[in-house]
Amino acid sequence: MAGSRPLRADAVRNRTKILAAAREQITRHGPDVPMDAIAEAAGVAVGTLYRHFPTKTDLVGAVIAEHSEIITGEIEAAAARVGEGSRAMAEITRLAERTVEASARDRSVKAAAQTLGAAHWTEQQEERFRGAMERIIAAAVSDGDLHPDVTVDDFLMLILTAPTDQEPAVRDRWLTLFLAGFTVQSRERNAGD
Amino acid sequence: MAGSRPLRADAVRNRTKILAAAREQITRHGPDVPMDAIAEAAGVAVGTLYRHFPTKTDLVGAVIAEHSEIITGEIEAAAARVGEGSRAMAEITRLAERTVEASARDRSVKAAAQTLGAAHWTEQQEERFRGAMERIIAAAVSDGDLHPDVTVDDFLMLILTAPTDQEPAVRDRWLTLFLAGFTVQSRERNAGD
Amino acid sequence: MAGSRPLRADAVRNRTKILAAAREQITRHGPDVPMDAIAEAAGVAVGTLYRHFPTKTDLVGAVIAEHSEIITGEIEAAAARVGEGSRAMAEITRLAERTVEASARDRSVKAAAQTLGAAHWTEQQEERFRGAMERIIAAAVSDGDLHPDVTVDDFLMLILTAPTDQEPAVRDRWLTLFLAGFTVQSRERNAGD
Amino acid sequence: MAGSRPLRADAVRNRTKILAAAREQITRHGPDVPMDAIAEAAGVAVGTLYRHFPTKTDLVGAVIAEHSEIITGEIEAAAARVGEGSRAMAEITRLAERTVEASARDRSVKAAAQTLGAAHWTEQQEERFRGAMERIIAAAVSDGDLHPDVTVDDFLMLILTAPTDQEPAVRDRWLTLFLAGFTVQSRERNAGD
DNA sequence: CATGAATGAGTGTTCATTCAT
DNA sequence: CATGAATGAACACTCATTCAT
C-alpha cells in the first residue's frame, strides 16, 4: 500500500533533509533565500533540490503542505474527540490557539508561499479540513456555544489573518477579540450612525 | 523657517510624480517592481529616483508614509467629530471600514514594505495616531459602547491583520467578527475545558 | 573470430533501442536534447546510456554512423548495378536524390554532430564510399554523360551542402542546379570581365 | 535626419565594441559562447550587453544584420554597375564569389543564428536585395548569359548553402559546379532511367 | 541638477557525467 | 550489469546602485 514508487532509502533521507532545511532557511532569512542557500543548509547540491522539487515554488509548496497537514490532522483529531463527547466549543478554542501557534512558527514560509504563488492547501486537504470542521461547528452551534452564522470559512480566515509575526501576548489578545465574534456578533454594527 | 531647504518647484513636482508612480507600479506589479520601471512610469531617469530616495527601501517607506498619513488624518478628523458630539462607536466602526478599505487598495505597497523591511509609521505619526485614537476609545467606553479593555493597540492590530488581499465581502465578514470583540469579549474563553 | 566480446542478447537489444531513441529525440527536439530524455525514450536509465556510449558525442557519432552506413550501402548497391549494366548517370541522379532525402530526414542529427564535433564518417566507411563512387563516376564519364573533371569529393560536397532544412521543392531545385555542374561546367566563368 | 535617439558617444563606442567582440567570439568558439565571454572580450560588464541587446538572440541577430548589410550593399552596387553598362553575368559571378567569401568569414555567426533562431535578413534588407538582384538577373537573361528560369531565390540558395566551413579551393569548386546550373540546366535529369 | 549608460553580484534552472545501491 | 540519485559547473538574464556626461 505504499506510494507509486518505493523511492530509495537515501533519496527519502535527502527529501527530508531538504524540506527541513527549506523550512529553516525560509524562516531564518525570509522568502527570498536562494535555492543555493537551502541546498547548502541541507548538505546537498542544488541539482538534488531540483530533482526532488522541479521548482522553487514546488519546494515551498511542499513545506507548506507539511504544515497544512499537521493542522488538518489536528482538526480531524478534534472532530473525533467531539464525536466522543468532548465539548465542541472548547475544541474550537484550543484549535484556534494551536493553529495560530503553529502558523506563527512558520510565518515566513507562508510569506514565501504568497510571494511565489504556491498553494496553501491541496484540494484533498481542504476537503478533509472542511469536513472535520463542519462537524465541530455543527456540534458547537447545537450546544448553543457558537453563533449559528459561523462557517468553516470564518475559521479559515482566522488561520490566515492571525498576526503570526507578533509576540505571543499580541497573538493571544488577537485571538480573544476574534473569537468573540464567534459567539456574539455585533448587532450594533453601523448602528451609531 | 520653512523646510530645511527651499526645494525648487520642479524638484517638488518630481518628488510627487515619483511617489505616485511608485505607488501605482508597486500596486500593479507587486513588491518586486524594478526601480527602472518606477522611473519610467514617473517620466524621470533612475538617477533622479536615487537623488530623492537614496534607497529603494526609502522610496517604499515614503509611499507607506503617505498612506499612513491619510489614515492618521482620518483618525484625527474622527476624534474631532467625536469632540463635537458624534457618537464615538459609530466613528470607530466607520474608521475600521475605511481603514481596511484603504489598506486593501495599497496592500502590495505593504507587502513591499515588509519585503524590504521599511517602517510603516514614523514615530510622529504613531504619536498622533495614538493620541486621537485614545480620545475616541475613551469616549466610546464612557458611552458604554466599547469594552473597557480595548486599547489603541487593538485597533492597530485590526489595521495590520485585516485580510486586505481578499474580496470586499470577505473583508466585511472579517470586520464583523473582529469588531464583535470590541463590544463583548468572550467570557467563556477556555471555559469548555 | 566474431566480435571482440559475445555481448549478451539484451545488451544488443539495449544498444539498438538507445540508438533509435537518440535518433528520434534529436530529430524531434534538436541537437540539445538532454541525455535523460534519450534515456527515457529508450526505456532505460541514463547509466545504461553511458555504459554503451561513454560520451554524448559518442552516442551522436554512433547515430551518424548508422546514417552514413545506409548511404554507403546504397552507393555500393548502385555501383553493383552499374557493374551489371545499369546506366551510371541515372544511378548518380537517383543516388543524389535519395541521399539528399535521407540527409533531410536526419538533419538535426547532423546538426548535433556538428555542435558536438562528432565525426560524420569512419575511415572505413569513407574508403568503401570512395571506392564505389569512383567506379560509378568512371563509368558515367566513359559513357560521356559526366564531365571528366567530376570527382568523388564533388559528390561528397553535394551531400554535405544540400539544403536539408528546406522544403522538398527547394531541395529539388537545388539538386537540379547542382547536378547541372556535373554535366557541363560553365566555360564562361569569369568570362564577362 | 538621424535615428530616433542621438545615443551618447560612449554608448555608440560600446555598441561597436560589443558587436566586434560578439563576432570574434562566436567565430572563435562557436555558437554557444557564453554572454559573459563576449562581455569580457568587449571589455564591458554583462549588464551592458543586455542594455544594448535584450537577448542573446538579438545580439547574434545584430551581428548577422551587419553581415547581411554588407552583402546587400554589394548587390546594390553591382546592380548599379550593370545599369551603367557592366556585363550582368560577370557581376553575378563576381558577386557569388565575394558573397561566399564573406559568408565563409562569418560562418560561425550563421551557425549561431541557426541555433538561436535569429533571422538572417530584415524585411527591408530582403526587399533591397531582391530588387537589385532581379535587375541584374533580368539583364543577364536578356544578354543570353543566364538561363531564363533562374530566380532570386536560386541566388539566395547559393548564399545559404555554400560550404562556408571548407577550404577556399573547395568553395571555389563548389561555386563552379553550382554556377553551371545558372547557365545550362541539365536537360537529362532522370533521362537515363 | 537630471540623465541614462555601466556595473557586477546574484537568481533560478539545466544537464553531462559519476557512482552508490 | 542496470538503476537513478547526486553532483556542480554553467548559463541567460535581472536589477539595485553608481557615476560619467
PDB file of N, CA, C and O in Angstrom, chain A residues 74-99 133 136-137 140 145 155, chain B residues 190 192-193:
ATOM      1  N   GLU A  74      -4.778  17.884  13.169  1.00  0.00           N
ATOM      2  CA  GLU A  74      -5.276  18.306  14.484  1.00  0.00           C
ATOM      3  C   GLU A  74      -6.785  18.532  14.459  1.00  0.00           C
ATOM      4  O   GLU A  74      -7.488  18.214  15.419  1.00  0.00           O
ATOM      5  N   ILE A  75      -7.244  19.113  13.349  1.00  0.00           N
ATOM      6  CA  ILE A  75      -8.680  19.359  13.262  1.00  0.00           C
ATOM      7  C   ILE A  75      -9.445  18.049  13.229  1.00  0.00           C
ATOM      8  O   ILE A  75     -10.474  17.881  13.899  1.00  0.00           O
ATOM      9  N   GLU A  76      -8.925  17.087  12.488  1.00  0.00           N
ATOM     10  CA  GLU A  76      -9.601  15.794  12.450  1.00  0.00           C
ATOM     11  C   GLU A  76      -9.621  15.149  13.831  1.00  0.00           C
ATOM     12  O   GLU A  76     -10.629  14.556  14.245  1.00  0.00           O
ATOM     13  N   ALA A  77      -8.514  15.287  14.535  1.00  0.00           N
ATOM     14  CA  ALA A  77      -8.458  14.722  15.883  1.00  0.00           C
ATOM     15  C   ALA A  77      -9.485  15.402  16.783  1.00  0.00           C
ATOM     16  O   ALA A  77     -10.196  14.748  17.575  1.00  0.00           O
ATOM     17  N   ALA A  78      -9.585  16.704  16.645  1.00  0.00           N
ATOM     18  CA  ALA A  78     -10.561  17.443  17.463  1.00  0.00           C
ATOM     19  C   ALA A  78     -11.972  16.991  17.137  1.00  0.00           C
ATOM     20  O   ALA A  78     -12.801  16.775  18.043  1.00  0.00           O
ATOM     21  N   ALA A  79     -12.239  16.817  15.833  1.00  0.00           N
ATOM     22  CA  ALA A  79     -13.575  16.358  15.426  1.00  0.00           C
ATOM     23  C   ALA A  79     -13.867  15.002  16.052  1.00  0.00           C
ATOM     24  O   ALA A  79     -14.985  14.740  16.535  1.00  0.00           O
ATOM     25  N   ALA A  80     -12.861  14.144  16.079  1.00  0.00           N
ATOM     26  CA  ALA A  80     -13.037  12.812  16.678  1.00  0.00           C
ATOM     27  C   ALA A  80     -13.365  12.937  18.157  1.00  0.00           C
ATOM     28  O   ALA A  80     -14.287  12.290  18.675  1.00  0.00           O
ATOM     29  N   ARG A  81     -12.631  13.812  18.845  1.00  0.00           N
ATOM     30  CA  ARG A  81     -12.889  13.987  20.284  1.00  0.00           C
ATOM     31  C   ARG A  81     -14.309  14.496  20.519  1.00  0.00           C
ATOM     32  O   ARG A  81     -14.988  14.079  21.458  1.00  0.00           O
ATOM     33  N   VAL A  82     -14.732  15.418  19.648  1.00  0.00           N
ATOM     34  CA  VAL A  82     -16.104  15.924  19.765  1.00  0.00           C
ATOM     35  C   VAL A  82     -17.091  14.772  19.605  1.00  0.00           C
ATOM     36  O   VAL A  82     -18.061  14.643  20.369  1.00  0.00           O
ATOM     37  N   GLY A  83     -16.819  13.900  18.651  1.00  0.00           N
ATOM     38  CA  GLY A  83     -17.672  12.731  18.442  1.00  0.00           C
ATOM     39  C   GLY A  83     -17.748  11.859  19.687  1.00  0.00           C
ATOM     40  O   GLY A  83     -18.740  11.163  19.931  1.00  0.00           O
ATOM     41  N   GLU A  84     -16.683  11.900  20.491  1.00  0.00           N
ATOM     42  CA  GLU A  84     -16.655  11.073  21.712  1.00  0.00           C
ATOM     43  C   GLU A  84     -17.110  11.842  22.937  1.00  0.00           C
ATOM     44  O   GLU A  84     -16.839  11.427  24.076  1.00  0.00           O
ATOM     45  N   GLY A  85     -17.708  13.000  22.718  1.00  0.00           N
ATOM     46  CA  GLY A  85     -18.314  13.688  23.858  1.00  0.00           C
ATOM     47  C   GLY A  85     -17.622  14.953  24.321  1.00  0.00           C
ATOM     48  O   GLY A  85     -18.155  15.686  25.160  1.00  0.00           O
ATOM     49  N   SER A  86     -16.420  15.251  23.781  1.00  0.00           N
ATOM     50  CA  SER A  86     -15.755  16.489  24.205  1.00  0.00           C
ATOM     51  C   SER A  86     -16.574  17.698  23.764  1.00  0.00           C
ATOM     52  O   SER A  86     -17.185  17.685  22.687  1.00  0.00           O
ATOM     53  N   ARG A  87     -16.560  18.733  24.577  1.00  0.00           N
ATOM     54  CA  ARG A  87     -17.387  19.901  24.247  1.00  0.00           C
ATOM     55  C   ARG A  87     -16.805  20.633  23.032  1.00  0.00           C
ATOM     56  O   ARG A  87     -15.636  21.037  23.022  1.00  0.00           O
ATOM     57  N   ALA A  88     -17.615  20.858  22.028  1.00  0.00           N
ATOM     58  CA  ALA A  88     -17.148  21.375  20.748  1.00  0.00           C
ATOM     59  C   ALA A  88     -16.503  22.756  20.881  1.00  0.00           C
ATOM     60  O   ALA A  88     -15.448  23.026  20.304  1.00  0.00           O
ATOM     61  N   MET A  89     -17.112  23.637  21.628  1.00  0.00           N
ATOM     62  CA  MET A  89     -16.581  24.995  21.703  1.00  0.00           C
ATOM     63  C   MET A  89     -15.186  24.999  22.316  1.00  0.00           C
ATOM     64  O   MET A  89     -14.306  25.771  21.891  1.00  0.00           O
ATOM     65  N   ALA A  90     -14.994  24.126  23.297  1.00  0.00           N
ATOM     66  CA  ALA A  90     -13.668  24.035  23.904  1.00  0.00           C
ATOM     67  C   ALA A  90     -12.637  23.578  22.867  1.00  0.00           C
ATOM     68  O   ALA A  90     -11.513  24.089  22.815  1.00  0.00           O
ATOM     69  N   GLU A  91     -13.060  22.668  22.028  1.00  0.00           N
ATOM     70  CA  GLU A  91     -12.149  22.186  20.989  1.00  0.00           C
ATOM     71  C   GLU A  91     -11.828  23.300  19.999  1.00  0.00           C
ATOM     72  O   GLU A  91     -10.700  23.444  19.542  1.00  0.00           O
ATOM     73  N   ILE A  92     -12.839  24.081  19.664  1.00  0.00           N
ATOM     74  CA  ILE A  92     -12.608  25.183  18.735  1.00  0.00           C
ATOM     75  C   ILE A  92     -11.589  26.160  19.301  1.00  0.00           C
ATOM     76  O   ILE A  92     -10.637  26.572  18.632  1.00  0.00           O
ATOM     77  N   THR A  93     -11.762  26.515  20.527  1.00  0.00           N
ATOM     78  CA  THR A  93     -10.839  27.451  21.168  1.00  0.00           C
ATOM     79  C   THR A  93      -9.419  26.906  21.181  1.00  0.00           C
ATOM     80  O   THR A  93      -8.464  27.575  20.776  1.00  0.00           O
ATOM     81  N   ARG A  94      -9.311  25.656  21.606  1.00  0.00           N
ATOM     82  CA  ARG A  94      -7.987  25.053  21.673  1.00  0.00           C
ATOM     83  C   ARG A  94      -7.368  24.972  20.277  1.00  0.00           C
ATOM     84  O   ARG A  94      -6.191  25.254  20.075  1.00  0.00           O
ATOM     85  N   LEU A  95      -8.205  24.607  19.317  1.00  0.00           N
ATOM     86  CA  LEU A  95      -7.758  24.501  17.942  1.00  0.00           C
ATOM     87  C   LEU A  95      -7.218  25.850  17.453  1.00  0.00           C
ATOM     88  O   LEU A  95      -6.152  25.933  16.820  1.00  0.00           O
ATOM     89  N   ALA A  96      -7.976  26.868  17.743  1.00  0.00           N
ATOM     90  CA  ALA A  96      -7.562  28.201  17.303  1.00  0.00           C
ATOM     91  C   ALA A  96      -6.206  28.540  17.897  1.00  0.00           C
ATOM     92  O   ALA A  96      -5.299  29.020  17.207  1.00  0.00           O
ATOM     93  N   GLU A  97      -6.049  28.268  19.156  1.00  0.00           N
ATOM     94  CA  GLU A  97      -4.779  28.559  19.812  1.00  0.00           C
ATOM     95  C   GLU A  97      -3.619  27.801  19.171  1.00  0.00           C
ATOM     96  O   GLU A  97      -2.579  28.379  18.848  1.00  0.00           O
ATOM     97  N   ARG A  98      -3.810  26.514  19.012  1.00  0.00           N
ATOM     98  CA  ARG A  98      -2.725  25.696  18.477  1.00  0.00           C
ATOM     99  C   ARG A  98      -2.415  26.059  17.026  1.00  0.00           C
ATOM    100  O   ARG A  98      -1.264  26.051  16.596  1.00  0.00           O
ATOM    101  N   THR A  99      -3.453  26.315  16.289  1.00  0.00           N
ATOM    102  CA  THR A  99      -3.272  26.635  14.878  1.00  0.00           C
ATOM    103  C   THR A  99      -2.494  27.935  14.712  1.00  0.00           C
ATOM    104  O   THR A  99      -1.547  28.030  13.920  1.00  0.00           O
ATOM    105  N   MET A 133     -14.148  20.219  10.229  1.00  0.00           N
ATOM    106  CA  MET A 133     -14.501  21.494  10.850  1.00  0.00           C
ATOM    107  C   MET A 133     -16.018  21.672  10.905  1.00  0.00           C
ATOM    108  O   MET A 133     -16.568  22.159  11.896  1.00  0.00           O
ATOM    109  N   ILE A 136     -17.477  19.853  13.819  1.00  0.00           N
ATOM    110  CA  ILE A 136     -17.234  20.536  15.097  1.00  0.00           C
ATOM    111  C   ILE A 136     -18.143  21.749  15.238  1.00  0.00           C
ATOM    112  O   ILE A 136     -18.770  21.981  16.285  1.00  0.00           O
ATOM    113  N   ILE A 137     -18.226  22.518  14.156  1.00  0.00           N
ATOM    114  CA  ILE A 137     -19.052  23.726  14.204  1.00  0.00           C
ATOM    115  C   ILE A 137     -20.509  23.381  14.488  1.00  0.00           C
ATOM    116  O   ILE A 137     -21.165  23.986  15.348  1.00  0.00           O
ATOM    117  N   ALA A 140     -20.988  22.621  18.080  1.00  0.00           N
ATOM    118  CA  ALA A 140     -20.913  23.801  18.945  1.00  0.00           C
ATOM    119  C   ALA A 140     -22.172  24.650  18.816  1.00  0.00           C
ATOM    120  O   ALA A 140     -22.673  25.213  19.800  1.00  0.00           O
ATOM    121  N   ASP A 145     -23.230  27.177  21.907  1.00  0.00           N
ATOM    122  CA  ASP A 145     -21.999  27.907  22.244  1.00  0.00           C
ATOM    123  C   ASP A 145     -21.503  28.791  21.104  1.00  0.00           C
ATOM    124  O   ASP A 145     -20.651  29.656  21.313  1.00  0.00           O
ATOM    125  N   PHE A 155     -13.349  30.224  10.044  1.00  0.00           N
ATOM    126  CA  PHE A 155     -12.202  29.643  10.733  1.00  0.00           C
ATOM    127  C   PHE A 155     -10.950  29.731   9.860  1.00  0.00           C
ATOM    128  O   PHE A 155      -9.845  29.996  10.344  1.00  0.00           O
TER     129      PHE A 155
ATOM    130  N   ASN B 190     -11.814  29.387  26.951  1.00  0.00           N
ATOM    131  CA  ASN B 190     -11.215  28.290  27.721  1.00  0.00           C
ATOM    132  C   ASN B 190     -12.191  27.644  28.695  1.00  0.00           C
ATOM    133  O   ASN B 190     -11.820  26.701  29.399  1.00  0.00           O
ATOM    134  N   GLY B 192     -14.805  25.750  28.244  1.00  0.00           N
ATOM    135  CA  GLY B 192     -15.332  24.411  27.958  1.00  0.00           C
ATOM    136  C   GLY B 192     -14.469  23.278  28.471  1.00  0.00           C
ATOM    137  O   GLY B 192     -14.884  22.124  28.448  1.00  0.00           O
ATOM    138  N   ASP B 193     -13.269  23.596  28.843  1.00  0.00           N
ATOM    139  CA  ASP B 193     -12.351  22.520  29.216  1.00  0.00           C
ATOM    140  C   ASP B 193     -12.704  21.873  30.546  1.00  0.00           C
ATOM    141  O   ASP B 193     -13.005  22.554  31.514  1.00  0.00           O
TER     142      ASP B 193
END
